[in-house]
Structures are given as structure tokens and as C-alpha cells.
Coordinates of C-alpha atoms and ligand atoms in Angstrom, one line a residue:
M992 CA -39.5 47.6 -48.3
A993 CA -38.9 46.2 -44.8
R994 CA -37.2 48.6 -42.4
T995 CA -33.8 47.5 -40.9
V996 CA -33.0 47.8 -37.2
L997 CA -29.6 47.5 -35.5
V998 CA -29.9 46.4 -31.9
T999 CA -26.9 46.7 -29.6
G1000 CA -26.6 44.3 -26.8
G1001 CA -28.9 42.2 -28.9
A1002 CA -27.5 38.7 -28.2
R1003 CA -29.5 38.1 -25.1
G1004 CA -31.8 39.5 -22.4
I1005 CA -33.8 42.6 -23.3
G1006 CA -31.9 43.1 -26.6
K1007 CA -33.0 39.7 -27.7
G1008 CA -36.6 40.6 -26.8
I1009 CA -36.3 43.8 -28.9
A1010 CA -34.9 41.8 -31.8
K1011 CA -37.8 39.3 -31.6
A1012 CA -40.4 42.0 -31.5
F1013 CA -38.9 43.8 -34.6
L1014 CA -38.9 40.5 -36.5
E1015 CA -42.5 39.9 -35.6
A1016 CA -43.2 43.5 -36.9
D1017 CA -41.6 42.6 -40.2
H1018 CA -38.3 44.4 -39.8
N1019 CA -34.8 43.1 -40.8
V1020 CA -32.7 42.8 -37.7
M1021 CA -29.0 43.1 -37.1
I1022 CA -28.0 42.2 -33.6
A1023 CA -24.7 43.7 -32.4
D1024 CA -22.9 42.5 -29.3
L1025 CA -19.5 42.1 -27.6
A1026 CA -19.0 38.5 -28.7
D1027 CA -16.1 37.6 -26.4
Q1028 CA -14.5 41.0 -26.8
G1029 CA -14.8 42.1 -23.1
D1030 CA -15.9 41.2 -19.7
W1031 CA -17.4 42.8 -16.6
N1032 CA -18.0 41.8 -13.0
Y1033 CA -20.5 39.3 -14.4
K1034 CA -20.3 37.4 -17.7
L1035 CA -21.3 39.3 -20.8
A1036 CA -22.6 37.8 -24.1
S1037 CA -20.3 35.4 -25.9
S1038 CA -20.1 34.8 -29.7
E1039 CA -21.8 31.5 -29.1
T1040 CA -24.8 33.2 -27.4
M1041 CA -25.0 35.5 -30.4
R1042 CA -24.9 32.6 -32.8
E1043 CA -27.6 30.8 -30.9
T1044 CA -29.9 33.9 -30.8
V1045 CA -29.6 34.3 -34.6
E1046 CA -30.4 30.6 -35.1
E1047 CA -33.4 30.7 -32.6
L1048 CA -34.9 33.9 -34.0
G1049 CA -34.1 33.1 -37.7
E1050 CA -37.4 31.3 -38.2
L1051 CA -39.2 34.6 -37.6
G1052 CA -37.5 36.6 -40.4
E1053 CA -34.2 38.1 -41.6
I1054 CA -31.7 38.4 -38.9
D1055 CA -27.9 38.5 -38.8
A1056 CA -25.2 39.4 -36.2
V1057 CA -22.1 41.5 -36.0
A1058 CA -19.6 42.0 -33.2
V1059 CA -19.4 45.4 -31.7
N1060 CA -17.9 47.1 -28.7
V1061 CA -19.9 50.3 -28.2
T1062 CA -17.1 51.9 -26.3
D1063 CA -15.0 52.0 -29.5
A1064 CA -15.9 54.4 -32.3
E1065 CA -14.3 52.4 -35.0
S1066 CA -16.1 49.2 -33.9
C1067 CA -19.4 51.1 -34.0
K1068 CA -18.7 52.3 -37.6
S1069 CA -17.9 48.8 -38.7
A1070 CA -21.2 47.5 -37.2
V1071 CA -23.1 50.1 -39.2
S1072 CA -21.2 49.3 -42.4
A1073 CA -21.9 45.5 -41.9
T1074 CA -25.6 46.3 -41.5
L1075 CA -25.6 48.4 -44.7
E1076 CA -23.8 45.7 -46.6
R1077 CA -26.2 43.0 -45.3
F1078 CA -29.5 44.8 -45.6
G1079 CA -28.8 47.9 -47.8
A1080 CA -30.2 50.4 -45.2
L1081 CA -30.4 51.3 -41.6
D1082 CA -33.7 52.8 -40.4
V1083 CA -33.8 52.2 -36.7
L1084 CA -31.0 52.3 -34.1
A1085 CA -31.8 50.6 -30.8
N1086 CA -29.1 51.6 -28.3
N1087 CA -29.6 48.9 -25.7
A1088 CA -26.2 47.6 -24.7
G1089 CA -25.6 48.3 -21.0
I1090 CA -23.9 47.2 -17.8
I1091 CA -24.6 47.7 -14.2
T1092 CA -22.6 48.1 -11.0
S1093 CA -23.9 48.9 -7.5
G1094 CA -22.7 49.8 -4.1
P1095 CA -22.0 52.7 -1.8
I1096 CA -20.1 55.4 -3.7
D1097 CA -17.0 55.1 -1.5
E1098 CA -16.8 51.4 -2.3
L1099 CA -17.2 51.6 -6.1
T1100 CA -13.9 51.6 -7.9
E1101 CA -13.1 54.5 -10.3
A1102 CA -12.8 51.8 -13.1
E1103 CA -16.4 50.6 -12.3
W1104 CA -17.7 54.1 -12.4
D1105 CA -16.0 55.0 -15.6
S1106 CA -16.9 51.7 -17.4
T1107 CA -20.6 52.2 -16.6
Y1108 CA -20.5 55.6 -18.3
E1109 CA -18.3 54.4 -21.1
V1110 CA -20.9 51.7 -22.1
N1111 CA -24.2 53.2 -21.0
V1112 CA -23.6 56.8 -22.1
K1113 CA -20.7 57.1 -24.4
G1114 CA -21.7 54.0 -26.2
I1115 CA -24.8 56.0 -27.4
F1116 CA -22.5 58.9 -28.6
H1117 CA -20.4 56.5 -30.7
M1118 CA -23.3 54.5 -32.1
V1119 CA -25.4 57.6 -33.0
R1120 CA -22.5 59.3 -34.8
A1121 CA -21.8 56.1 -36.7
A1122 CA -25.4 55.6 -37.7
L1123 CA -26.3 59.2 -38.5
P1124 CA -25.6 59.3 -42.2
A1125 CA -27.6 56.1 -42.8
L1126 CA -30.5 57.4 -40.6
K1127 CA -30.5 60.7 -42.5
A1128 CA -30.8 58.7 -45.7
S1129 CA -33.8 56.7 -44.4
D1130 CA -37.5 57.5 -45.2
D1131 CA -38.6 56.5 -41.8
P1132 CA -35.7 56.9 -39.3
A1133 CA -35.9 56.4 -35.5
I1134 CA -33.6 55.9 -32.5
V1135 CA -34.7 54.2 -29.3
N1136 CA -32.3 54.3 -26.3
T1137 CA -32.7 51.9 -23.4
S1138 CA -32.8 53.9 -20.2
S1139 CA -34.6 52.5 -17.2
I1140 CA -36.9 53.4 -14.3
S1141 CA -33.5 54.1 -12.8
G1142 CA -33.2 56.9 -15.3
L1143 CA -36.2 58.6 -13.7
R1144 CA -35.7 57.9 -10.0
G1145 CA -32.5 57.5 -8.0
G1146 CA -31.8 54.6 -5.7
Q1147 CA -29.6 53.8 -2.8
N1148 CA -26.3 52.3 -3.8
H1149 CA -27.1 53.0 -7.5
S1150 CA -25.4 56.4 -8.0
S1151 CA -23.3 55.2 -11.0
Y1152 CA -26.0 53.2 -12.8
C1153 CA -28.8 55.7 -12.1
G1154 CA -26.6 58.6 -13.1
S1155 CA -25.8 56.9 -16.4
K1156 CA -29.5 56.1 -17.1
F1157 CA -30.6 59.7 -16.3
A1158 CA -28.0 60.8 -18.8
V1159 CA -29.6 58.6 -21.4
I1160 CA -32.8 60.5 -21.0
G1161 CA -31.0 63.9 -21.3
I1162 CA -29.3 62.7 -24.5
T1163 CA -32.6 61.4 -25.9
Q1164 CA -34.4 64.7 -25.4
S1165 CA -31.5 66.7 -26.8
L1166 CA -31.2 64.5 -29.9
A1167 CA -35.0 64.5 -30.4
Q1168 CA -34.7 68.3 -30.8
E1169 CA -31.5 68.3 -32.8
F1170 CA -32.7 65.6 -35.2
S1171 CA -36.3 66.7 -35.7
P1172 CA -35.4 68.7 -38.8
H1173 CA -34.2 65.4 -40.3
G1174 CA -37.4 63.6 -39.3
I1175 CA -35.4 61.3 -37.0
R1176 CA -37.5 60.5 -34.0
V1177 CA -35.6 59.8 -30.8
N1178 CA -37.2 58.2 -27.7
A1179 CA -36.2 56.3 -24.6
I1180 CA -37.6 53.1 -23.2
C1181 CA -37.6 52.7 -19.4
P1182 CA -37.9 49.1 -18.5
G1183 CA -38.8 48.1 -14.9
I1184 CA -37.4 44.8 -13.6
I1185 CA -36.5 42.0 -16.0
G1186 CA -34.8 38.8 -14.7
T1187 CA -31.7 39.0 -16.9
A1188 CA -28.0 38.7 -16.0
M1189 CA -28.2 42.1 -14.4
W1190 CA -30.4 40.7 -11.7
H1191 CA -29.5 37.0 -11.6
D1192 CA -25.7 37.5 -11.9
H1193 CA -25.4 40.8 -10.0
L1194 CA -28.2 42.5 -8.1
M1195 CA -29.7 39.3 -6.7
R1196 CA -26.9 36.8 -7.4
D1197 CA -27.4 35.2 -4.0
K1198 CA -31.1 34.5 -4.6
S1199 CA -32.8 31.8 -6.6
E1200 CA -35.1 32.5 -9.5
E1201 CA -38.1 31.5 -7.2
E1202 CA -37.0 34.0 -4.6
F1203 CA -36.6 36.7 -7.3
N1204 CA -40.1 36.0 -8.7
A1205 CA -41.6 36.0 -5.2
R1206 CA -40.0 39.3 -4.3
M1207 CA -41.3 40.8 -7.6
Q1208 CA -44.8 39.5 -7.0
E1209 CA -44.9 41.3 -3.7
T1210 CA -43.4 44.6 -4.9
I1211 CA -44.8 45.1 -8.4
P1212 CA -48.4 46.4 -8.7
L1213 CA -49.2 44.1 -11.6
G1214 CA -47.6 41.2 -9.8
R1215 CA -44.9 40.1 -12.1
P1216 CA -41.5 41.1 -13.4
Q1217 CA -41.5 42.4 -17.0
A1218 CA -40.7 39.9 -19.8
V1219 CA -38.2 40.8 -22.5
E1220 CA -41.1 40.7 -24.9
D1221 CA -42.9 43.5 -22.9
I1222 CA -39.9 45.7 -23.6
G1223 CA -39.7 44.6 -27.2
E1224 CA -43.3 45.7 -27.7
G1225 CA -42.6 49.1 -26.2
V1226 CA -39.5 49.6 -28.4
V1227 CA -41.4 48.7 -31.6
Y1228 CA -44.1 51.2 -30.6
L1229 CA -41.5 54.0 -30.1
A1230 CA -39.8 53.1 -33.4
T1231 CA -43.1 53.1 -35.4
A1232 CA -45.1 55.9 -33.8
T1233 CA -44.7 58.6 -36.4
N1234 CA -45.6 61.6 -34.3
V1235 CA -43.8 60.7 -31.1
T1236 CA -40.4 62.0 -30.2
G1237 CA -38.4 62.9 -27.0
I1238 CA -40.4 60.7 -24.7
S1239 CA -39.5 58.3 -21.9
H1240 CA -41.8 55.3 -22.1
I1241 CA -42.1 53.4 -18.9
V1242 CA -42.8 49.6 -19.2
A1243 CA -42.7 48.5 -15.5
G1244 CA -46.0 47.0 -14.4
G1245 CA -46.7 50.1 -12.3
I1246 CA -43.4 50.2 -10.3
L1247 CA -43.1 53.8 -11.4
M1248 CA -46.1 55.8 -12.6
S1249 CA -46.1 59.2 -14.4
Ligands
NAI1411 P1 -27.8 41.8 -20.2 O1 -26.5 41.8 -19.5 O2 -28.5 40.5 -20.4 O3 -27.7 42.5 -21.7 C1 -26.8 43.5 -21.9 C2 -26.1 43.2 -23.2 O4 -25.2 44.3 -23.6 C3 -25.3 41.9 -23.1 O5 -25.6 41.1 -24.2 C4 -23.8 42.4 -23.2 O6 -22.9 41.5 -23.8 C5 -24.0 43.7 -24.0 N1 -22.9 44.6 -23.8 C6 -22.4 45.0 -22.6 N2 -21.3 45.8 -22.9 C7 -21.2 46.0 -24.2 C8 -20.4 46.7 -25.1 N3 -19.3 47.5 -24.6 N4 -20.6 46.7 -26.4 C9 -21.6 45.9 -26.9 N5 -22.4 45.2 -26.2 C10 -22.2 45.2 -24.8 O7 -28.8 42.8 -19.4 P2 -30.3 43.3 -19.9 O8 -31.0 43.4 -18.6 O9 -30.8 42.7 -21.0 O10 -29.8 44.9 -20.3 C11 -30.2 45.5 -21.5 C12 -30.4 47.0 -21.3 O11 -31.6 47.1 -20.5 C13 -29.3 47.7 -20.5 O12 -29.1 48.9 -21.1 C14 -29.8 47.8 -19.1 O13 -29.3 48.9 -18.4 C15 -31.3 48.0 -19.4 N6 -32.2 47.7 -18.3 C16 -32.3 46.5 -17.7 C17 -33.3 46.3 -16.7 C18 -33.4 44.9 -16.1 O14 -34.2 44.8 -15.1 N7 -32.8 43.9 -16.5 C19 -34.2 47.3 -16.3 C20 -34.0 48.6 -17.0 C21 -33.1 48.8 -18.0

């Protein structure tokens, strides 16, 4: 029977790439995203974006969508219930929803700092707890958390975001140990630079796509930013490799080597 994956932040960007890769690897996919429930210092995914993604990827396999706010425990439980109702099981949890803020620490607001941790870190706490009974019932369970190269190396003006992504790796390694008796593998994906809203609407919002690509060509050893498909491929590997747990898998064209 096909495995079922729940991808948070799956309406667009990297989450959409993860959803696509799982469909191509014959999984059922439930994408879960805010769908108009919240906003940030750049626009987050709308319900229309979520609908369009389901329609676009629908030709690849079984995909559906549910609204979730990962900062809300009850909303996470509802998203898991909707997945179980739709597909009968939940085998893979891809905790991918995330937001970014940047700036010198004395210029960040307390609300910006807190929200970054609420979504990027506590969101994983809520989603894992909601999904755990279903994962324990699965024959082949896995969790893949989206960290970043910013979870392995700090950066100027990125204390809040980097701190949150380092936390994702600490949580991943701890849960890999905690859940190994249940056979639940837990790994982190560490994407490099992908031209999503995080870059185009925040980090490089004053630059054109051409300028973004030119900068990436200069600075990335393999000469291009990562595509969302590159990250999807890495996440499917982590979710299907049966003897791999607790790792942080870098997909970054050589920006960071280990
Ligand atoms: P994005 O902004 O396109 O995608 C993030 C998704 O998460 C959006 O669809 C948004 O609506 C959703 N989301 C935000 N808050 C949420 C909440 N409270 N509940 C549910 N969904 C929520 O950005 P991107 O780049 O696709 O980000 C995906 C993940 O990849 C994030 O965790 C990000 O930190 C990480 N990442 C991104 C990199 C990049 O260069 N774009 C590099 C490394 C990691």
C-alpha cells in the first residue's frame, strides 16, 4: 500500500517541491498550510495558492490539502485527523513550515523573535505530538524536519532565524534517539538557497530575479541556487532510507560542506 505523507508549509516553495517528489515516489500526499489564517512581514500562502497546488500536482497522484496553523496544537491535531480520514494512515511527517526574519538583534522586535520560534521550533513540537500515535501505528514511519544551512552555521543579522534552525537539528537528533525503539526515523534536511518568498519578498526584496541568480552563480560552488525539486529529492531519500536516522542532510550546491 502507498505510504502517506503530511507536508506542512506544502502550498508553495520548498514544501510544494517536497509534495511533488513524494507523489513521484508513489506516496499519497496531504499538504497542510495556513490558507489565509495568518500573516507575516511578507505574504504567506493563501487558500487559493493551496488549491492551485493541489490542482497542479493532482496529475501526479493522490493529493489533498488541509488548513493548519502549526503554532496551534488543536489545529495540528485536526490536520492529522483529516489526513487519517482521507488516506487511512500517516507514515511520513515532513515538518517544513517556516518563517524568516532578519536584522541586528537590537532592531528585531520581541514579537518577530517569538514568532520565528513559535513557527519554526514549537510548530515541530505540536505536529510531532499530534502525529505520534499514527506514526507508531505505521509499518514504515519517518519524520523529516526542514532545518537549513543556517542550522549549521550562524550568520550576521540572522540570530533569530539561525537560532531556530539550530534548534531544529537538536530536536531532530533527540527525537531520533527517543523514537528509535518505535522504528520511527527522524532526520533533518538542510537546504541552501532557494529563490522562494523568503528571498524574493524578504532577504533580497530590493533585487530582481536576475540579480538574485547572478549573485548565486558567483557565490555557490555548483553555480546555481537550489531548486525546490532538489530539496524534494533529499527529503524523499531521508524518508525512505531504512537505516538512516538523526542526520542533517545538506543540499546546498557546495555552499556548506561537511
Ligand atoms: P515559503 O515562505 O515559500 O514557504 C513557507 C510555507 O510555510 C508557506 O507556504 C507558509 O504559508 C507556511 N507557513 C508559515 N507559517 C505557518 C504556520 N504557522 N502554519 C502553517 N504553515 C505556515 O518559504 P520556503 O523557502 O519554501 O520555506 C520552507 C522551509 O524551508 C522553511 O522552514 C524555511 O525556513 C526552509 N528553508 C528555506 C530556504 C530558502 O533558501 N528558501 C533555505 C533553507 C531552509
